[in-house]
């Protein structure tokens, strides 16, 4: 894909690139005709047989010329030299954006619904959250680079590949991101088991960002201090909490039937 020499255009393009590593994840990305592969990186120490042979054949079929690197350089590209198996691919993900760019072009209508993740460290949970958010009534997933699981093979597998199409809004620090959201007119809602107000009865006044906390400790104290309201999911039969990925699904589809979202 040609991206030209303009710095702003190049930056915007690479903000939407996810580097996938590992032989099977890379092969699966190459086999998906809906995905645009910007570059294929291969360690020059690899042999061409087995899955690597399939990767090379599929790259050739798609007209992608592999870029060969020394093993240490490939590890710097993948950022996971222990698990990259000597191969990585840069996949263009059009729905990826920086949160600041999203807020700078915030649509006035309809009200936007964001999901913010505060320390989701289990890759399977992160992948399932992304899948539910991409399928449901969520306009963006605020994902801080620090504190959450990396977007590696386990996340991609758990998301069933939807990570490539999900509206991920990248930021460095969640607290700063939530403050920026509040400045832009968002209400911040933290999901807490001890909250008195139900998720299903809450009607945000305008834009809203729902915060999901860590699998063990929940929403952090620093994040909770920024919340305008705390919401809970009503429980029966002595059940205290739900898996964070299940909670994300309930948020993603809350209000869909009343708003007609699913009929779009």
Short mmCIF file of C-alpha atoms in Angstrom, two decimals:
data_model
loop_
_atom_site.label_atom_id
_atom_site.label_comp_id
_atom_site.label_asym_id
_atom_site.label_seq_id
_atom_site.Cartn_x
_atom_site.Cartn_y
_atom_site.Cartn_z
CA UNK A 1 0.00 0.00 0.00
CA UNK A 2 1.47 3.35 -1.05
CA UNK A 3 1.43 5.90 1.77
CA UNK A 4 3.56 8.68 0.32
CA UNK A 5 6.21 10.78 2.02
CA UNK A 6 4.02 13.26 3.93
CA UNK A 7 4.83 12.90 7.64
CA UNK A 8 1.25 13.37 8.86
CA UNK A 9 -0.06 10.82 6.38
CA UNK A 10 2.63 8.30 7.33
CA UNK A 11 1.96 8.80 11.02
CA UNK A 12 -1.79 8.34 10.54
CA UNK A 13 -1.13 5.18 8.54
CA UNK A 14 1.21 3.57 11.07
CA UNK A 15 -1.14 4.45 13.94
CA UNK A 16 -3.41 1.92 12.25
CA UNK A 17 -0.81 -0.85 11.90
CA UNK A 18 -0.74 -3.91 14.15
CA UNK A 19 2.40 -6.05 14.04
CA UNK A 20 1.40 -9.72 14.27
CA UNK A 21 4.04 -12.33 15.11
CA UNK A 22 4.20 -16.12 15.14
CA UNK A 23 3.89 -18.45 12.16
CA UNK A 24 0.26 -19.49 12.55
CA UNK A 25 -1.11 -15.96 13.28
CA UNK A 26 0.85 -14.55 10.33
CA UNK A 27 -0.38 -17.30 8.00
CA UNK A 28 -3.97 -16.74 9.12
CA UNK A 29 -3.62 -13.01 8.43
CA UNK A 30 -2.25 -13.72 4.95
CA UNK A 31 -5.12 -16.10 4.24
CA UNK A 32 -7.74 -13.47 5.12
CA UNK A 33 -8.51 -11.60 1.89
CA UNK A 34 -10.13 -8.76 3.85
CA UNK A 35 -6.84 -7.85 5.53
CA UNK A 36 -4.27 -5.53 4.02
CA UNK A 37 -0.71 -6.67 4.78
CA UNK A 38 1.69 -3.73 4.68
CA UNK A 39 4.88 -5.77 5.20
CA UNK A 40 6.03 -9.32 5.89
CA UNK A 41 9.18 -9.67 8.02
CA UNK A 42 11.18 -12.91 8.14
CA UNK A 43 14.37 -13.83 9.98
CA UNK A 44 17.02 -14.88 7.48
CA UNK A 45 17.83 -17.91 9.63
CA UNK A 46 14.44 -19.52 8.94
CA UNK A 47 14.06 -22.60 6.79
CA UNK A 48 11.45 -22.55 4.04
CA UNK A 49 9.59 -25.79 4.88
CA UNK A 50 6.45 -26.44 6.89
CA UNK A 51 4.32 -23.47 7.90
CA UNK A 52 7.04 -21.09 6.79
CA UNK A 53 6.75 -22.55 3.31
CA UNK A 54 2.99 -21.91 3.37
CA UNK A 55 3.61 -18.32 4.48
CA UNK A 56 6.02 -17.72 1.61
CA UNK A 57 3.67 -19.30 -0.94
CA UNK A 58 0.70 -17.23 0.26
CA UNK A 59 2.81 -14.06 0.29
CA UNK A 60 3.88 -14.78 -3.28
CA UNK A 61 0.25 -15.36 -4.31
CA UNK A 62 -0.68 -11.97 -2.84
CA UNK A 63 2.30 -10.21 -4.42
CA UNK A 64 3.97 -9.46 -1.10
CA UNK A 65 7.78 -9.47 -1.12
CA UNK A 66 9.17 -10.62 2.25
CA UNK A 67 11.69 -8.41 4.02
CA UNK A 68 14.53 -10.48 5.49
CA UNK A 69 16.25 -9.48 8.71
CA UNK A 70 18.88 -10.71 11.12
CA UNK A 71 17.29 -12.57 14.03
CA UNK A 72 17.94 -9.75 16.52
CA UNK A 73 16.41 -7.18 14.18
CA UNK A 74 13.32 -9.34 13.68
CA UNK A 75 12.95 -9.52 17.48
CA UNK A 76 12.96 -5.72 17.65
CA UNK A 77 10.21 -5.59 15.03
CA UNK A 78 8.01 -8.17 16.72
CA UNK A 79 8.87 -6.96 20.25
CA UNK A 80 8.71 -10.57 21.33
CA UNK A 81 11.80 -12.44 20.23
CA UNK A 82 10.99 -15.45 22.39
CA UNK A 83 7.68 -16.18 20.70
CA UNK A 84 7.78 -14.65 17.22
CA UNK A 85 9.15 -17.86 15.59
CA UNK A 86 11.15 -15.71 13.20
CA UNK A 87 8.23 -14.08 11.40
CA UNK A 88 6.04 -10.99 11.76
CA UNK A 89 3.58 -9.10 9.59
CA UNK A 90 2.37 -5.50 9.68
CA UNK A 91 -1.41 -5.57 9.25
CA UNK A 92 -3.29 -2.39 8.40
CA UNK A 93 -6.31 -1.95 10.71
CA UNK A 94 -8.45 0.94 9.38
CA UNK A 95 -10.54 1.27 12.56
CA UNK A 96 -7.51 1.84 14.82
CA UNK A 97 -7.01 5.45 15.95
CA UNK A 98 -5.34 7.45 18.67
CA UNK A 99 -7.82 8.61 21.29
CA UNK A 100 -6.73 12.21 20.83
CA UNK A 101 -7.60 12.04 17.12
CA UNK A 102 -10.99 10.51 17.90
CA UNK A 103 -11.81 13.22 20.44
CA UNK A 104 -10.59 15.92 18.07
CA UNK A 105 -13.14 14.79 15.48
CA UNK A 106 -15.92 13.82 17.87
CA UNK A 107 -19.27 13.57 16.09
CA UNK A 108 -22.05 15.61 17.67
CA UNK A 109 -24.63 12.90 17.09
CA UNK A 110 -25.40 10.19 17.95
CA UNK A 111 -23.96 10.12 21.49
CA UNK A 112 -20.80 8.02 21.51
CA UNK A 113 -20.37 4.96 23.75
CA UNK A 114 -16.79 4.01 24.63
CA UNK A 115 -15.39 1.09 26.60
CA UNK A 116 -12.21 1.78 28.59
CA UNK A 117 -10.03 -1.03 29.90
CA UNK A 118 -8.25 -0.57 33.24
CA UNK A 119 -5.67 -3.32 33.69
CA UNK A 120 -7.09 -6.23 31.67
CA UNK A 121 -4.07 -8.52 31.88
CA UNK A 122 -5.54 -11.83 30.70
CA UNK A 123 -5.12 -12.09 26.90
CA UNK A 124 -8.18 -14.32 26.49
CA UNK A 125 -10.35 -11.84 28.36
CA UNK A 126 -8.99 -8.95 26.32
CA UNK A 127 -9.69 -10.78 23.07
CA UNK A 128 -13.24 -11.65 24.07
CA UNK A 129 -13.89 -8.06 25.21
CA UNK A 130 -12.70 -6.76 21.84
CA UNK A 131 -14.94 -9.23 20.02
CA UNK A 132 -18.05 -8.25 22.00
CA UNK A 133 -17.35 -4.53 21.69
CA UNK A 134 -16.79 -4.81 17.93
CA UNK A 135 -20.10 -6.67 17.56
CA UNK A 136 -22.16 -4.47 19.85
CA UNK A 137 -23.10 -0.84 20.38
CA UNK A 138 -19.61 0.43 21.19
CA UNK A 139 -17.99 3.22 19.17
CA UNK A 140 -14.47 2.82 20.52
CA UNK A 141 -12.32 0.77 22.91
CA UNK A 142 -9.93 2.94 24.91
CA UNK A 143 -6.82 0.80 25.35
CA UNK A 144 -3.83 2.14 27.28
CA UNK A 145 -0.48 0.73 26.20
CA UNK A 146 0.52 0.35 29.84
CA UNK A 147 -1.33 -1.98 32.18
CA UNK A 148 -3.23 -4.13 29.69
CA UNK A 149 -2.26 -7.33 27.87
CA UNK A 150 -0.41 -6.79 24.60
CA UNK A 151 -2.22 -7.43 21.32
CA UNK A 152 -0.43 -10.73 20.70
CA UNK A 153 -1.49 -14.11 19.26
CA UNK A 154 -3.62 -15.11 22.28
CA UNK A 155 -5.63 -11.88 22.05
CA UNK A 156 -6.06 -12.28 18.30
CA UNK A 157 -7.23 -15.89 18.71
CA UNK A 158 -9.68 -15.05 21.51
CA UNK A 159 -11.09 -12.19 19.45
CA UNK A 160 -11.65 -14.59 16.53
CA UNK A 161 -9.73 -12.13 14.35
CA UNK A 162 -12.06 -9.21 15.09
CA UNK A 163 -9.16 -7.25 16.61
CA UNK A 164 -8.17 -6.26 13.07
CA UNK A 165 -11.55 -4.57 12.54
CA UNK A 166 -12.25 -3.32 16.07
CA UNK A 167 -12.38 0.44 16.81
CA UNK A 168 -9.37 0.52 19.13
CA UNK A 169 -8.46 3.97 20.52
CA UNK A 170 -4.85 3.90 21.70
CA UNK A 171 -3.53 6.00 24.58
CA UNK A 172 -0.52 5.88 26.89
CA UNK A 173 -2.15 6.43 30.27
CA UNK A 174 -5.78 5.66 31.17
CA UNK A 175 -6.18 8.38 33.80
CA UNK A 176 -5.04 11.07 31.36
CA UNK A 177 -7.28 9.55 28.69
CA UNK A 178 -10.35 9.66 30.92
CA UNK A 179 -9.63 13.26 31.85
CA UNK A 180 -9.48 14.09 28.15
CA UNK A 181 -12.79 12.30 27.62
CA UNK A 182 -14.41 14.32 30.42
CA UNK A 183 -13.12 17.56 28.88
CA UNK A 184 -14.70 16.48 25.59
CA UNK A 185 -18.08 16.03 27.29
CA UNK A 186 -18.09 12.35 28.22
CA UNK A 187 -19.57 10.95 31.40
CA UNK A 188 -17.27 8.35 32.99
CA UNK A 189 -18.98 5.26 34.44
CA UNK A 190 -17.09 2.68 36.47
CA UNK A 191 -18.42 -0.87 36.75
CA UNK A 192 -18.39 -1.94 40.41
CA UNK A 193 -20.05 -4.84 42.18
CA UNK A 194 -21.02 -2.63 45.14
CA UNK A 195 -22.61 0.16 43.08
CA UNK A 196 -26.24 1.00 43.81
CA UNK A 197 -27.30 1.98 40.29
CA UNK A 198 -27.98 -0.66 37.66
CA UNK A 199 -26.23 -0.65 34.30
CA UNK A 200 -29.57 -1.38 32.67
CA UNK A 201 -31.45 1.58 34.16
CA UNK A 202 -28.72 4.15 33.58
CA UNK A 203 -29.26 6.62 30.74
CA UNK A 204 -26.18 8.77 30.11
CA UNK A 205 -26.91 12.44 29.40
CA UNK A 206 -24.66 12.46 26.32
CA UNK A 207 -21.38 10.75 25.41
CA UNK A 208 -20.36 8.03 27.85
CA UNK A 209 -17.28 5.92 28.59
CA UNK A 210 -17.74 2.70 30.59
CA UNK A 211 -14.66 1.55 32.53
CA UNK A 212 -13.93 -2.14 33.11
CA UNK A 213 -11.38 -3.04 35.77
CA UNK A 214 -8.79 -5.70 36.40
CA UNK A 215 -9.94 -9.32 36.63
CA UNK A 216 -8.93 -9.57 40.30
CA UNK A 217 -9.01 -6.07 41.78
CA UNK A 218 -11.60 -4.33 39.63
CA UNK A 219 -11.38 -0.65 38.69
CA UNK A 220 -8.30 1.01 40.20
CA UNK A 221 -8.71 3.69 42.85
CA UNK A 222 -7.15 6.33 40.59
CA UNK A 223 -9.60 5.54 37.81
CA UNK A 224 -12.59 5.23 40.13
CA UNK A 225 -11.88 8.72 41.48
CA UNK A 226 -12.52 10.10 37.97
CA UNK A 227 -15.89 8.38 37.58
CA UNK A 228 -19.09 10.41 37.52
CA UNK A 229 -21.20 7.39 38.40
CA UNK A 230 -20.71 3.78 39.51
CA UNK A 231 -22.81 1.07 37.90
CA UNK A 232 -23.48 -2.55 38.81
CA UNK A 233 -25.06 -5.57 37.16
CA UNK A 234 -27.93 -6.91 39.30
CA UNK A 235 -27.15 -10.40 40.61
CA UNK A 236 -29.27 -13.23 41.98
CA UNK A 237 -28.66 -16.46 43.88
CA UNK A 238 -25.67 -15.15 45.79
CA UNK A 239 -23.50 -14.56 42.70
CA UNK A 240 -21.06 -11.74 43.48
CA UNK A 241 -19.56 -10.95 40.07
CA UNK A 242 -19.26 -11.93 36.43
CA UNK A 243 -16.22 -12.51 34.25
CA UNK A 244 -15.01 -9.18 32.89
CA UNK A 245 -15.54 -10.32 29.29
CA UNK A 246 -19.17 -11.21 30.07
CA UNK A 247 -19.63 -7.79 31.63
CA UNK A 248 -18.24 -6.20 28.48
CA UNK A 249 -20.82 -8.09 26.41
CA UNK A 250 -23.65 -6.80 28.58
CA UNK A 251 -22.41 -3.23 28.22
CA UNK A 252 -21.96 -3.62 24.47
CA UNK A 253 -25.53 -4.73 23.96
CA UNK A 254 -27.25 -2.74 26.74
CA UNK A 255 -29.95 -0.60 25.17
CA UNK A 256 -29.48 -2.04 21.67
CA UNK A 257 -33.05 -3.28 21.40
CA UNK A 258 -34.55 -0.03 22.64
CA UNK A 259 -32.42 2.16 20.36
CA UNK A 260 -32.84 -0.03 17.30
CA UNK A 261 -29.05 -0.41 16.97
CA UNK A 262 -29.34 -4.05 15.94
CA UNK A 263 -31.66 -3.14 13.09
CA UNK A 264 -29.11 -0.86 11.37
#
